[in-house]
mmCIF file of C-alpha atoms and ligand atoms in Angstrom:
data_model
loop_
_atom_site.group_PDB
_atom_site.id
_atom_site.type_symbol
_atom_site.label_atom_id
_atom_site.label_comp_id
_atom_site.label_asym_id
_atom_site.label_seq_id
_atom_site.Cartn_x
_atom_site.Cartn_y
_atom_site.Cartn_z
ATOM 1 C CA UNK A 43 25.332 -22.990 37.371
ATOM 2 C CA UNK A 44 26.936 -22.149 40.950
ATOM 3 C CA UNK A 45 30.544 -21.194 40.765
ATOM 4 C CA UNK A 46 31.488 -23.159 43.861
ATOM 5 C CA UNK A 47 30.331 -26.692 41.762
ATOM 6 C CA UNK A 48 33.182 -29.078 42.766
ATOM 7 C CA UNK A 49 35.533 -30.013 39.804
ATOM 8 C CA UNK A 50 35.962 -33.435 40.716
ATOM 9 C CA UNK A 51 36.589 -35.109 37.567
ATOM 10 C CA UNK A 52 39.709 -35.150 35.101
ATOM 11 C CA UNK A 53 37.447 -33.611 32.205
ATOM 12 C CA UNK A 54 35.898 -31.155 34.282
ATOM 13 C CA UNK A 55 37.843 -28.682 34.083
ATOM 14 C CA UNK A 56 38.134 -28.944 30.548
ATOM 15 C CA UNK A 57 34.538 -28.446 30.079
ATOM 16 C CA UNK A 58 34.402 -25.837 32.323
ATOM 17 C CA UNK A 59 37.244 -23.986 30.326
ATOM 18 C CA UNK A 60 35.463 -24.412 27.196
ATOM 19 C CA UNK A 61 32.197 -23.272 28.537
ATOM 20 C CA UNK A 62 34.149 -20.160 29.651
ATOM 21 C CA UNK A 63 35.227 -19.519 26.465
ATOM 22 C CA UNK A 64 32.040 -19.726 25.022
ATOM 23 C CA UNK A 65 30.984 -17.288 27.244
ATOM 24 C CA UNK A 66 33.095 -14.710 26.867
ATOM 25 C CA UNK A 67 32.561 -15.055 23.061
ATOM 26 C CA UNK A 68 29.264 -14.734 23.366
ATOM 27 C CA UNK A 69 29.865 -11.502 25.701
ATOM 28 C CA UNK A 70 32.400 -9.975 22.929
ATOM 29 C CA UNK A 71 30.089 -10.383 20.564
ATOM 30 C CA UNK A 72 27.054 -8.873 22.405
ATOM 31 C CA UNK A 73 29.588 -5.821 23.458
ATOM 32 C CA UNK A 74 30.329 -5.269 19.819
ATOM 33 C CA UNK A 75 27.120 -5.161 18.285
ATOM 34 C CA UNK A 76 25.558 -3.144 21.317
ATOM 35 C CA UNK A 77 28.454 -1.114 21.527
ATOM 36 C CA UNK A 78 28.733 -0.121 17.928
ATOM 37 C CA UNK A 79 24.947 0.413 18.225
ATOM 38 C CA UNK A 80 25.079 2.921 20.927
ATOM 39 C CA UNK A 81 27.956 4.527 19.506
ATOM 40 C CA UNK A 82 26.213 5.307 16.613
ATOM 41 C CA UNK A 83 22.742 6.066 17.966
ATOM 42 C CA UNK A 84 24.425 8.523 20.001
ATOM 43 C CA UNK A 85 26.990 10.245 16.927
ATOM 44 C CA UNK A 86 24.188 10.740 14.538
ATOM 45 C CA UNK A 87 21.356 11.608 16.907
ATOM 46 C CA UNK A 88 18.676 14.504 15.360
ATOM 47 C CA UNK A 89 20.480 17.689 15.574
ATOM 48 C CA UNK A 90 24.252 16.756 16.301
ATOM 49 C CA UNK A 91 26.005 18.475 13.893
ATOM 50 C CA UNK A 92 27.726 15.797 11.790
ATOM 51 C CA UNK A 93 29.067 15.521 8.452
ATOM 52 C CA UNK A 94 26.388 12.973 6.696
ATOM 53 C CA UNK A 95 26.815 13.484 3.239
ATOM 54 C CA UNK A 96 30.407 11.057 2.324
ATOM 55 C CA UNK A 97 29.845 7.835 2.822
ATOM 56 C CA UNK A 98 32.770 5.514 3.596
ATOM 57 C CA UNK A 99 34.010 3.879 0.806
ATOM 58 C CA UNK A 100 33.225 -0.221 1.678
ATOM 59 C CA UNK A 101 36.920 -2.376 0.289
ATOM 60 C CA UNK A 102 37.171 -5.850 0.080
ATOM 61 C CA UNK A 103 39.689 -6.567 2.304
ATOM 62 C CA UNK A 104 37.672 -5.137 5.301
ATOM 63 C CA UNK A 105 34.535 -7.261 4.312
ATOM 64 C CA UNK A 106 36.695 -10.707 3.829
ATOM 65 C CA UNK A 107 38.808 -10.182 6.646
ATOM 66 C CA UNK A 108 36.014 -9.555 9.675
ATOM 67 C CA UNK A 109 34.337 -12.669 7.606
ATOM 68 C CA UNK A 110 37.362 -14.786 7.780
ATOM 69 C CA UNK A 111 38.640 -13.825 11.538
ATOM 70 C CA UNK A 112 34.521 -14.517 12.142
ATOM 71 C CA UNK A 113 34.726 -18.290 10.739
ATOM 72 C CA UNK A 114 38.294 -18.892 12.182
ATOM 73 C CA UNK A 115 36.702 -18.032 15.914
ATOM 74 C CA UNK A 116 33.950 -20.057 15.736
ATOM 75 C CA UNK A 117 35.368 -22.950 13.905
ATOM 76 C CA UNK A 118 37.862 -23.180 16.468
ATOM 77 C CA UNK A 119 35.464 -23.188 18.759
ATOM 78 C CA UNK A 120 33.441 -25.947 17.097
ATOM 79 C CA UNK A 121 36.849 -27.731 17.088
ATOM 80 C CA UNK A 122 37.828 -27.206 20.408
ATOM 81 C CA UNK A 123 34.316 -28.638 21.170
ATOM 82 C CA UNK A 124 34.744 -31.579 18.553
ATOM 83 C CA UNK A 125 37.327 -32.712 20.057
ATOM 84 C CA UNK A 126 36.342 -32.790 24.048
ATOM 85 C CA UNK A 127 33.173 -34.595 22.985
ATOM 86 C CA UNK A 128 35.145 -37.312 20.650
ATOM 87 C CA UNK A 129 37.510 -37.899 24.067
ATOM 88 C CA UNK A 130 34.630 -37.409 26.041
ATOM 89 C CA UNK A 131 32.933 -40.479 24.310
ATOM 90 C CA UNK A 132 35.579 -42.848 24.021
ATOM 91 C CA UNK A 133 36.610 -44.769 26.985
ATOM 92 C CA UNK A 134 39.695 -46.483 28.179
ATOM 93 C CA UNK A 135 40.503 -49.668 27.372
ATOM 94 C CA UNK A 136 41.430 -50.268 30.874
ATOM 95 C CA UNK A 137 37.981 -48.566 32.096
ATOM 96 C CA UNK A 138 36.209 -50.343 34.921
ATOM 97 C CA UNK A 139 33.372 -51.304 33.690
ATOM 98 C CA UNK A 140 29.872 -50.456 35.912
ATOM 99 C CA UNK A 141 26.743 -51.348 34.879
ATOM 100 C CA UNK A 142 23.743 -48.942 35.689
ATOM 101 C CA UNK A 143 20.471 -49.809 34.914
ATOM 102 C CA UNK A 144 17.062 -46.920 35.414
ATOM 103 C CA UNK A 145 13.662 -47.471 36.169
ATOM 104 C CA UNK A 146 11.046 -45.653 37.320
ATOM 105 C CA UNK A 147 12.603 -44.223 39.964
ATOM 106 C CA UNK A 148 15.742 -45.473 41.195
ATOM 107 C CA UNK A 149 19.106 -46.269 39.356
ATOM 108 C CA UNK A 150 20.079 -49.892 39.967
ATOM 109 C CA UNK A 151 23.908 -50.129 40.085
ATOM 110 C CA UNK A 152 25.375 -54.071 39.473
ATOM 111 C CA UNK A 153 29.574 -53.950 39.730
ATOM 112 C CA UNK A 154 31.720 -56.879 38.395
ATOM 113 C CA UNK A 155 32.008 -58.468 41.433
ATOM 114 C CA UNK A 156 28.363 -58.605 41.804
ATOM 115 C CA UNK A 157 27.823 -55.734 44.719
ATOM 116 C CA UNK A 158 24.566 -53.980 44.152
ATOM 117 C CA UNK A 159 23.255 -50.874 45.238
ATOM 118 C CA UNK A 160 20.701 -48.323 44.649
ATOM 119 C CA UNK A 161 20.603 -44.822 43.979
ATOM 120 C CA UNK A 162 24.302 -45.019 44.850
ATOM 121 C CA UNK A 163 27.588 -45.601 42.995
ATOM 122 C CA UNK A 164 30.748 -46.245 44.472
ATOM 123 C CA UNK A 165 33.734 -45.699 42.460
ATOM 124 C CA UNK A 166 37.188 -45.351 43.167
ATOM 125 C CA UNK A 167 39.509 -42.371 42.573
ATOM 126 C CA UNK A 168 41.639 -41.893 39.998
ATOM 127 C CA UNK A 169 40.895 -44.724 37.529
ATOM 128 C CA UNK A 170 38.658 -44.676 34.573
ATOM 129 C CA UNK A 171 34.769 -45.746 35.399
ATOM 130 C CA UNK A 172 33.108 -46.602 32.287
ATOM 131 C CA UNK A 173 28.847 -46.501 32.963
ATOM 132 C CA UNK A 174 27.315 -49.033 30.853
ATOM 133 C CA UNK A 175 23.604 -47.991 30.882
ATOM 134 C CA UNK A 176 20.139 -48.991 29.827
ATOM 135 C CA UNK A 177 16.480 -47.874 31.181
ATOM 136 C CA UNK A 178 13.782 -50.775 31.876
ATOM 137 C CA UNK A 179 10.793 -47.798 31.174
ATOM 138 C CA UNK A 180 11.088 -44.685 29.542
ATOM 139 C CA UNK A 181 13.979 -42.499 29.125
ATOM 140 C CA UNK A 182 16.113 -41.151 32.030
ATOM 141 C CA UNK A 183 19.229 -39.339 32.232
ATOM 142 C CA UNK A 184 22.327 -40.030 34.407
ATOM 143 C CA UNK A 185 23.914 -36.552 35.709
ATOM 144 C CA UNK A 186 26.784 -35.768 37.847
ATOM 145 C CA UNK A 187 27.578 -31.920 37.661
ATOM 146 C CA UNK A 188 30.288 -32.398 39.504
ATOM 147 C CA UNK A 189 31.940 -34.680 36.748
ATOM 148 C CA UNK A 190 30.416 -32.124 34.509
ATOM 149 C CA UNK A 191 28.917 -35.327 33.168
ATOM 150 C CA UNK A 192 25.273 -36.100 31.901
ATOM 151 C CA UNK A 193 23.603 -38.775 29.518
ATOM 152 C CA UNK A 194 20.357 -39.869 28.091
ATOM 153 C CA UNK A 195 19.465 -43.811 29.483
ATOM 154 C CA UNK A 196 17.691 -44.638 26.672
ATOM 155 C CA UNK A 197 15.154 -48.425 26.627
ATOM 156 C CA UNK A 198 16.604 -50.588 24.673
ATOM 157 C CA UNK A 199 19.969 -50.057 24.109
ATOM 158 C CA UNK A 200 23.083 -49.384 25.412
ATOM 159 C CA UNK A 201 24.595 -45.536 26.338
ATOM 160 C CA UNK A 202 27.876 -45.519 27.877
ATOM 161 C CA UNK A 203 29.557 -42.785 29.899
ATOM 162 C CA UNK A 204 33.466 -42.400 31.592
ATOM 163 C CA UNK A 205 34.285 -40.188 33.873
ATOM 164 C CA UNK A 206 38.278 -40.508 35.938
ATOM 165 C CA UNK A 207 37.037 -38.839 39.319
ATOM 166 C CA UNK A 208 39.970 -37.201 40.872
ATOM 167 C CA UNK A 209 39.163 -36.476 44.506
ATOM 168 C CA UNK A 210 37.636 -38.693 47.064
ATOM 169 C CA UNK A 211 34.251 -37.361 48.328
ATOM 170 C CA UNK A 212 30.587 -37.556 47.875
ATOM 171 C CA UNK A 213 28.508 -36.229 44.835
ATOM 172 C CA UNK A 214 25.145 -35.754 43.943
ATOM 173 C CA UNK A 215 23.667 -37.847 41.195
ATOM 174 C CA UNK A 216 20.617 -36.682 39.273
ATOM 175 C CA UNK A 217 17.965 -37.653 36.822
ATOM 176 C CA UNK A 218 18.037 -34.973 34.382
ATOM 177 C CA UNK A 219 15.283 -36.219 32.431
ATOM 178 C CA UNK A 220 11.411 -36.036 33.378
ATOM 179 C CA UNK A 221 10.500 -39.635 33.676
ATOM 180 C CA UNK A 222 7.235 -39.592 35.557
ATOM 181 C CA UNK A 223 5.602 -38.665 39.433
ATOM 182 C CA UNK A 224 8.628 -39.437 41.162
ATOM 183 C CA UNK A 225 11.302 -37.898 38.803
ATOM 184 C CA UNK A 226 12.167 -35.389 41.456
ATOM 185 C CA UNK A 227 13.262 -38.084 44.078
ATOM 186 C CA UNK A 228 15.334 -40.138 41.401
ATOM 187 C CA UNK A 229 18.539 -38.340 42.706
ATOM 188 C CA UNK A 230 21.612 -40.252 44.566
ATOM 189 C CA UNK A 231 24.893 -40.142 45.101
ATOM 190 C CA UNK A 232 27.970 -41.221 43.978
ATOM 191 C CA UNK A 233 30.698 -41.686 46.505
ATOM 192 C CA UNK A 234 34.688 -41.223 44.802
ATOM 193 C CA UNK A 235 37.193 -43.541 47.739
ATOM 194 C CA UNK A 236 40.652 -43.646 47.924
ATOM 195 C CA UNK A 237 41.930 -46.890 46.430
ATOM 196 C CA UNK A 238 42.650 -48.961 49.976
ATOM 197 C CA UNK A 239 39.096 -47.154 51.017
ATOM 198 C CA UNK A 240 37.586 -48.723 47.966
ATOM 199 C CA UNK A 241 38.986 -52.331 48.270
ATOM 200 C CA UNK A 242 37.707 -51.912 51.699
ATOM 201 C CA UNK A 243 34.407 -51.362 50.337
ATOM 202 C CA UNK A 244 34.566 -53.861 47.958
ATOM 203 C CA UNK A 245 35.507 -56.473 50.543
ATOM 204 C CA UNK A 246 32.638 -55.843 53.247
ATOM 205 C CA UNK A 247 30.143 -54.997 50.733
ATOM 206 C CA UNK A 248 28.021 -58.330 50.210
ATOM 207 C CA UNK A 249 28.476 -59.827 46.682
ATOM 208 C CA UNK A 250 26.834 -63.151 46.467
ATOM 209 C CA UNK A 251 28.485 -63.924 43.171
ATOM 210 C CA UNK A 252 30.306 -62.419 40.742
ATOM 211 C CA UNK A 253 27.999 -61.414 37.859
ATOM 212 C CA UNK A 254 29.949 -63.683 35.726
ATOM 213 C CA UNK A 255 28.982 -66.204 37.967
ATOM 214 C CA UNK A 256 25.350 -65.487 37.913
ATOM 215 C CA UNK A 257 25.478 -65.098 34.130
ATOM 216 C CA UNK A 258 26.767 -68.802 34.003
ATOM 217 C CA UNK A 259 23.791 -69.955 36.047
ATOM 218 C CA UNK A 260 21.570 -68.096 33.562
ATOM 219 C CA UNK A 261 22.765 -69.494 30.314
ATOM 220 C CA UNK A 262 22.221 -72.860 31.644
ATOM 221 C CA UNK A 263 18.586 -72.067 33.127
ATOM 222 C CA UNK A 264 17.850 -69.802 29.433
ATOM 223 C CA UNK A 265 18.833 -72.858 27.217
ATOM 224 C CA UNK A 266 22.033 -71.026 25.727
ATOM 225 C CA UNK A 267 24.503 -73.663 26.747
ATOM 226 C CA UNK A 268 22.359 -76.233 24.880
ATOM 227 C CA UNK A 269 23.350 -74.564 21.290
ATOM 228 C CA UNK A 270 26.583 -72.840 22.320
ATOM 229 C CA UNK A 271 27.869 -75.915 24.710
ATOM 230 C CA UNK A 272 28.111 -75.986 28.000
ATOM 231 C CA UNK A 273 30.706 -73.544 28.648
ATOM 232 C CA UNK A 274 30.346 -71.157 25.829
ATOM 233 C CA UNK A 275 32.523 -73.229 23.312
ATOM 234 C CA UNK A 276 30.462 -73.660 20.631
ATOM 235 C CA UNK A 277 28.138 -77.174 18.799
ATOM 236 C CA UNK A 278 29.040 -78.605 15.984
ATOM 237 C CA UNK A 279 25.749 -79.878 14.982
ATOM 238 C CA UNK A 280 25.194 -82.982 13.478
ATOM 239 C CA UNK A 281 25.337 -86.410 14.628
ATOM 240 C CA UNK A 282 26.405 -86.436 18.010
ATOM 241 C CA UNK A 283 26.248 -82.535 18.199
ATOM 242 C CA UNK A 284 29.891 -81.985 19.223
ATOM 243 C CA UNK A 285 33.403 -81.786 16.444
ATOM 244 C CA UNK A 286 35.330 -85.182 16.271
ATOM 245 C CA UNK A 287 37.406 -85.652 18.863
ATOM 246 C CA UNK A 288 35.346 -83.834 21.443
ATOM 247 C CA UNK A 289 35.478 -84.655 24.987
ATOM 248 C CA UNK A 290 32.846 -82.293 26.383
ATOM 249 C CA UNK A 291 29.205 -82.366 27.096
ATOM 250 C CA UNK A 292 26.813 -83.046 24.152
ATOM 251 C CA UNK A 293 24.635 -80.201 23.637
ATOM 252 C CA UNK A 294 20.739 -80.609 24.776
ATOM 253 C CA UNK A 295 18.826 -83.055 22.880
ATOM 254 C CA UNK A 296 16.550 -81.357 21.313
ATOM 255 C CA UNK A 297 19.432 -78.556 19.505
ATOM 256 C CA UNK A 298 21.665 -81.692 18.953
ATOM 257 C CA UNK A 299 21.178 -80.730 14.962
ATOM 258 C CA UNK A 300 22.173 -76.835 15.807
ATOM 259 C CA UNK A 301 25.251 -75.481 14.942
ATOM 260 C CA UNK A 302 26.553 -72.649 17.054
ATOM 261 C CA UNK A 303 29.485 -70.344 17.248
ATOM 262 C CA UNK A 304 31.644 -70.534 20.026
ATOM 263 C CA UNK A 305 31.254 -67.728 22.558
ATOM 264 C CA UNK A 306 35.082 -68.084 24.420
ATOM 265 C CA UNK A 307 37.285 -65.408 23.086
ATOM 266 C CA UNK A 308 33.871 -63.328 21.643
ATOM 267 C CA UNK A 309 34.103 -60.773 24.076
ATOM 268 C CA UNK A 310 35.758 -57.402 22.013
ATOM 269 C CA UNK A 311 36.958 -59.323 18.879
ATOM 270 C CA UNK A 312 35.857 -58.619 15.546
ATOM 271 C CA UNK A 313 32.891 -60.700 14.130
ATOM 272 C CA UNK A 314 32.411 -61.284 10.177
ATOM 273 C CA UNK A 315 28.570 -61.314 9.669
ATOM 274 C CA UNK A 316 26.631 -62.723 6.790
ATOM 275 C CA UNK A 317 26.977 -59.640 4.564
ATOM 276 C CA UNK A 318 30.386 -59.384 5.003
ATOM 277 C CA UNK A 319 30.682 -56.797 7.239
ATOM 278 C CA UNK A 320 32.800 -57.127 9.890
ATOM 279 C CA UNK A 321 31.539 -55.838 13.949
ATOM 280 C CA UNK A 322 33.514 -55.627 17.553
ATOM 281 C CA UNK A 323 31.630 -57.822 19.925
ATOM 282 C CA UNK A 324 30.896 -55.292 22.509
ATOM 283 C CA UNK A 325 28.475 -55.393 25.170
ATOM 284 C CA UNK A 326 25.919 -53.268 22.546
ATOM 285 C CA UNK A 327 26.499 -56.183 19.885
ATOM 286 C CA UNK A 328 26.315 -59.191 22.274
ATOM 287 C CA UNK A 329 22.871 -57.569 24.008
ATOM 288 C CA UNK A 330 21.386 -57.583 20.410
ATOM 289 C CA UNK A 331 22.580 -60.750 19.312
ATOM 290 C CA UNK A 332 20.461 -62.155 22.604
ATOM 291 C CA UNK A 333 17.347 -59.963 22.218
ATOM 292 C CA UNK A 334 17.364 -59.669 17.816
ATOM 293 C CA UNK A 335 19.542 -62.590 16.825
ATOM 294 C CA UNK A 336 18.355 -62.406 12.992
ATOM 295 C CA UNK A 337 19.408 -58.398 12.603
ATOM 296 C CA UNK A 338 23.405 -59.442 12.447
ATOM 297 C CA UNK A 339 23.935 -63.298 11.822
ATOM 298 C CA UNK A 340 27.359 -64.122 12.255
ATOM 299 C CA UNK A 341 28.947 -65.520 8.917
ATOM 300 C CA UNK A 342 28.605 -69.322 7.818
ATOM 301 C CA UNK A 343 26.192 -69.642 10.982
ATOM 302 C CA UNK A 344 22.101 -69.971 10.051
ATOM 303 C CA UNK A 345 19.578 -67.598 11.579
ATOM 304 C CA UNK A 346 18.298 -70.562 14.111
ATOM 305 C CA UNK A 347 18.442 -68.490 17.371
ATOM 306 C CA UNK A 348 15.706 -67.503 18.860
ATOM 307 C CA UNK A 349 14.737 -64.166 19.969
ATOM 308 C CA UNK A 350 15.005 -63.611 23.950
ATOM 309 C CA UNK A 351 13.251 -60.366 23.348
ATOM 310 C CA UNK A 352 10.518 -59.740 26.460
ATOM 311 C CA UNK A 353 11.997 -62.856 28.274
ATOM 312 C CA UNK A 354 15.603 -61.264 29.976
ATOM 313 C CA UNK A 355 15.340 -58.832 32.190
ATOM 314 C CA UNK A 356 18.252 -55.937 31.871
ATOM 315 C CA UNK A 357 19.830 -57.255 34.763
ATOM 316 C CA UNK A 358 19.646 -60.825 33.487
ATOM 317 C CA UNK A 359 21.021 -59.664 30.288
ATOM 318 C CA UNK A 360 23.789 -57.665 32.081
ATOM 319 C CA UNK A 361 25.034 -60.885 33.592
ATOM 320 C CA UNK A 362 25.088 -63.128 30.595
ATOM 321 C CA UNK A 363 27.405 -60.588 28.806
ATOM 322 C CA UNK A 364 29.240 -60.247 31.791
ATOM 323 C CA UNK A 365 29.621 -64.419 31.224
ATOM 324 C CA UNK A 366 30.305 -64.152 27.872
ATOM 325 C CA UNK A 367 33.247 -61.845 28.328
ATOM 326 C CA UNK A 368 34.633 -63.970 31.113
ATOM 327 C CA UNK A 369 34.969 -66.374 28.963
ATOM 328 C CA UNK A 370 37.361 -64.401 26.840
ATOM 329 C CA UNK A 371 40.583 -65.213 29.024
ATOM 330 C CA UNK A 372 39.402 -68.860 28.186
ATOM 331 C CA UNK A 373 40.224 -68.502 24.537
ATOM 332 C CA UNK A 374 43.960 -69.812 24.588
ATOM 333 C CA UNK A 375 43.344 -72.810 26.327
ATOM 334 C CA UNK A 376 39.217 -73.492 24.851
ATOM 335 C CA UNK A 377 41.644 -76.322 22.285
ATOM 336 C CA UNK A 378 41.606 -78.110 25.291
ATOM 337 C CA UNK A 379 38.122 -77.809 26.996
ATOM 338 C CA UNK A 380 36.414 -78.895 23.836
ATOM 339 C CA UNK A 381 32.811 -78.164 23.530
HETATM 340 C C1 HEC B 697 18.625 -72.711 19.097
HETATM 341 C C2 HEC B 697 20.031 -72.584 19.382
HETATM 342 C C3 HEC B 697 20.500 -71.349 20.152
HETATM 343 C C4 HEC B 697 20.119 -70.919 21.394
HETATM 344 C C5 HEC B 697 19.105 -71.558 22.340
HETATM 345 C C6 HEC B 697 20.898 -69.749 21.678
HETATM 346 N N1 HEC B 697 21.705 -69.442 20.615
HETATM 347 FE FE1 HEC B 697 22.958 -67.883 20.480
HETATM 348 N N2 HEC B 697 23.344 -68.329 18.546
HETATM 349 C C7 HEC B 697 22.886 -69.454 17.888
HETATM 350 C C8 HEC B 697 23.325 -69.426 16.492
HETATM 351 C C9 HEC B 697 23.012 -70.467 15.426
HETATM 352 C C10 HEC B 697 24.065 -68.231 16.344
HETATM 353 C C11 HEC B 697 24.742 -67.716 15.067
HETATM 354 C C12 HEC B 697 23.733 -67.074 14.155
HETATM 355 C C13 HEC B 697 23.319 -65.701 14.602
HETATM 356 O O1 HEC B 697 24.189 -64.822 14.727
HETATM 357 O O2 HEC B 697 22.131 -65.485 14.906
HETATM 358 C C14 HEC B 697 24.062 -67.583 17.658
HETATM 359 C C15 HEC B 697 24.707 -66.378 17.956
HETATM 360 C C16 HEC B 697 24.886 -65.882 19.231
HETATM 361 C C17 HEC B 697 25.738 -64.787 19.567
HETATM 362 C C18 HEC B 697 26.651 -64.042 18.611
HETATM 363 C C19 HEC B 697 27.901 -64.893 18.543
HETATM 364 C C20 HEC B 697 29.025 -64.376 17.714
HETATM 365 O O3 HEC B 697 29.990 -65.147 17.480
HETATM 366 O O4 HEC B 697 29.004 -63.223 17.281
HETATM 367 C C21 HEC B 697 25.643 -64.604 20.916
HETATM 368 C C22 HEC B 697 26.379 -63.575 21.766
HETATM 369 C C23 HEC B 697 24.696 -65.560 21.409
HETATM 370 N N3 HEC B 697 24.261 -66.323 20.350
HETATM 371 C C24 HEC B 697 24.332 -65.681 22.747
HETATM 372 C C25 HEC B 697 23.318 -66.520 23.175
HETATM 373 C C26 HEC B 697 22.764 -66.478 24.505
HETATM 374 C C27 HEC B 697 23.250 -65.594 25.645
HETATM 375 C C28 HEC B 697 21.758 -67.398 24.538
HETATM 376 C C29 HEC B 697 20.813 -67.701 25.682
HETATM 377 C C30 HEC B 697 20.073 -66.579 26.231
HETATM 378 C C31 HEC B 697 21.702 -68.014 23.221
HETATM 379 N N4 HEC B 697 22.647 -67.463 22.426
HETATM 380 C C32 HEC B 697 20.817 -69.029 22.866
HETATM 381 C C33 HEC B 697 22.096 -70.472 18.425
HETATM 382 C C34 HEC B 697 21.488 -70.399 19.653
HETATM 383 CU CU1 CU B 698 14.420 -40.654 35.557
#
């Protein structure tokens, strides 16, 4: 580690204090036992003349207090630790959330508003970023040192990271994981602007659609919409395939006899499953209930769904949830939309 690494994140310091602290633990440690063993190597060498024959008398209270100052030390170091990693894990609410996906050996970046990029990351300053990552291949590992920030990308799941950079400017981004031939080139950058720099950015950067957008297009072209209705709100099976009353599209023919839960309003609200457990619909639960639909069946609902497993590519899959959640602000008014 270089001493002039840039601190450019809000936890960086933090990190940095505690590794200090570690350090110089470590250091007092390795003084004390070397010290003491020098000092005594060198006291009772052959020939000084020293008294060997009484033997300090060994009390309790020295033996249980260097034990207990020992364990209070390190268990407030373990604490200290605890609880940077716990905050260190736990995103915002109000985190922006960026969608990073590795492969073999580039990182592909997808932002809400649908502006891609590769081996880059823009971000802007002083506002929680919260990485939600997946690998198509093998495992890789997203690192900034400067954010004093690093974690595993892991096929087949989702690994999230937040990081609040605090000072404009551009920093490397590595792959700290050895993926293959190429792992040595999978580096980047990420690239902190100033707010009005980043709207700027935002703005001229080419978007095509939002990835809500594109999501929509997908769960008409994957078949979703013809068991969860057209616009996420849910069939009602049976004849007719839609709840009395209904003024919306009839699901596809051939799922008329499905029923479905309604996806508006999914997005981060609690779920009760079949064995009465109850989940938060978060991109990690949505992403399995797509790719391993029978593992958690939502309650009252049968396990019809078919697996998408092999058919949705990450990026495809990263849109669809991005869907599904817009359809959250839908919930107060989906009364009205019908099915
Ligand atoms: C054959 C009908 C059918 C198709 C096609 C289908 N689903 Fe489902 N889906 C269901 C049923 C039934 C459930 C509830 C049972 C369960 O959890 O597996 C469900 C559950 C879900 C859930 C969990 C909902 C909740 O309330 O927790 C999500 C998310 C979901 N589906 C998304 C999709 C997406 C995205 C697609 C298209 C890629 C899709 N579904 C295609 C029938 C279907
Ligand atoms: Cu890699």
């Amino acid at each position: 580690m270089s001493f002039s690494l840039p601190a450019a994140s809000s936890n960086a310091p933090e990190v940095d204090a505690l590794l200090a602290a570690l350090l110089l633990m470590s250091c007092a440690v390795l003084a004390l036992v070397f010290g003491l063993m020098f000092f005594y190597v060198v006291r009772y060498r052959a020939g000084s003349r020293i008294d060997r024959g009484a033997l300090a008398e060994r009390t309790f209270r020295f033996e249980i207090s260097w034990t207990a100052a020992t364990l209070a030390i390190f268990f407030g170091l373990f604490l200290w630790g605890a609880d940077l990693y716990v905050r260190l894990f736990e995103p915002p609410a109000d985190a922006l959330k960026v969608y990073v996906v590795g492969k073999q050996w580039m990182w592909k970046v997808e932002h809400p508003g649908g502006q891609r990029e590769i081996d880059t990351l823009h971000v802007p300053a002083d506002q929680p970023i919260e990485l939600v990552m997946t690998s198509e291949d093998v495992i890789h590992d997203f690192s900034v040192p400067a954010f004093r920030l690093k974690r595993d990308v892991v096929p087949g799941r989702y690994e999230t990271l937040w990081f609040r950079a605090d000072r404009p400017g551009t920093y490397h981004l590595y792959c700290d994981q050895f993926c293959g031939t190429d792992h040595a080139h999978m580096v980047g950058e990420v690239v902190v602007l100033s707010g009005p720099d980043y709207r700027k950015w935002l703005s001229v950067t080419p978007g095509s659609e939002t990835l809500a957008a594109q999501g929509q297009a997908l769960f008409i072209h994957f078949g979703c919409s013809g068991c969860h209705g057209g616009n996420g709100a849910g069939s009602y099976g049976g004849p007719g395939g839609s709840p009395p009353g209904s003024t919306g599209q009839a699901p596809a023919p051939s799922y008329s006899t499905v029923r479905a839960p309604p996806l508006v309003g999914l997005y981060g609200s609690p779920v009760p499953l079949s064995d009465g457990s109850v989940v938060i619909a978060d991109d990690r639960y949505i992403r399995d209930s797509i790719l391993d639909p029978g593992a958690q069946i939502v309650a009252s609902y049968q396990n019809v769904m078919p697996s998408f497993a092999g058919q949705i590519s990450e990026e495809d899959l990263v849109k669809l949830i991005a869907y599904i959640k817009s359809l959250g602000a839908q919930r107060a008014d989906a009364g009205q939309t019908g099915g």
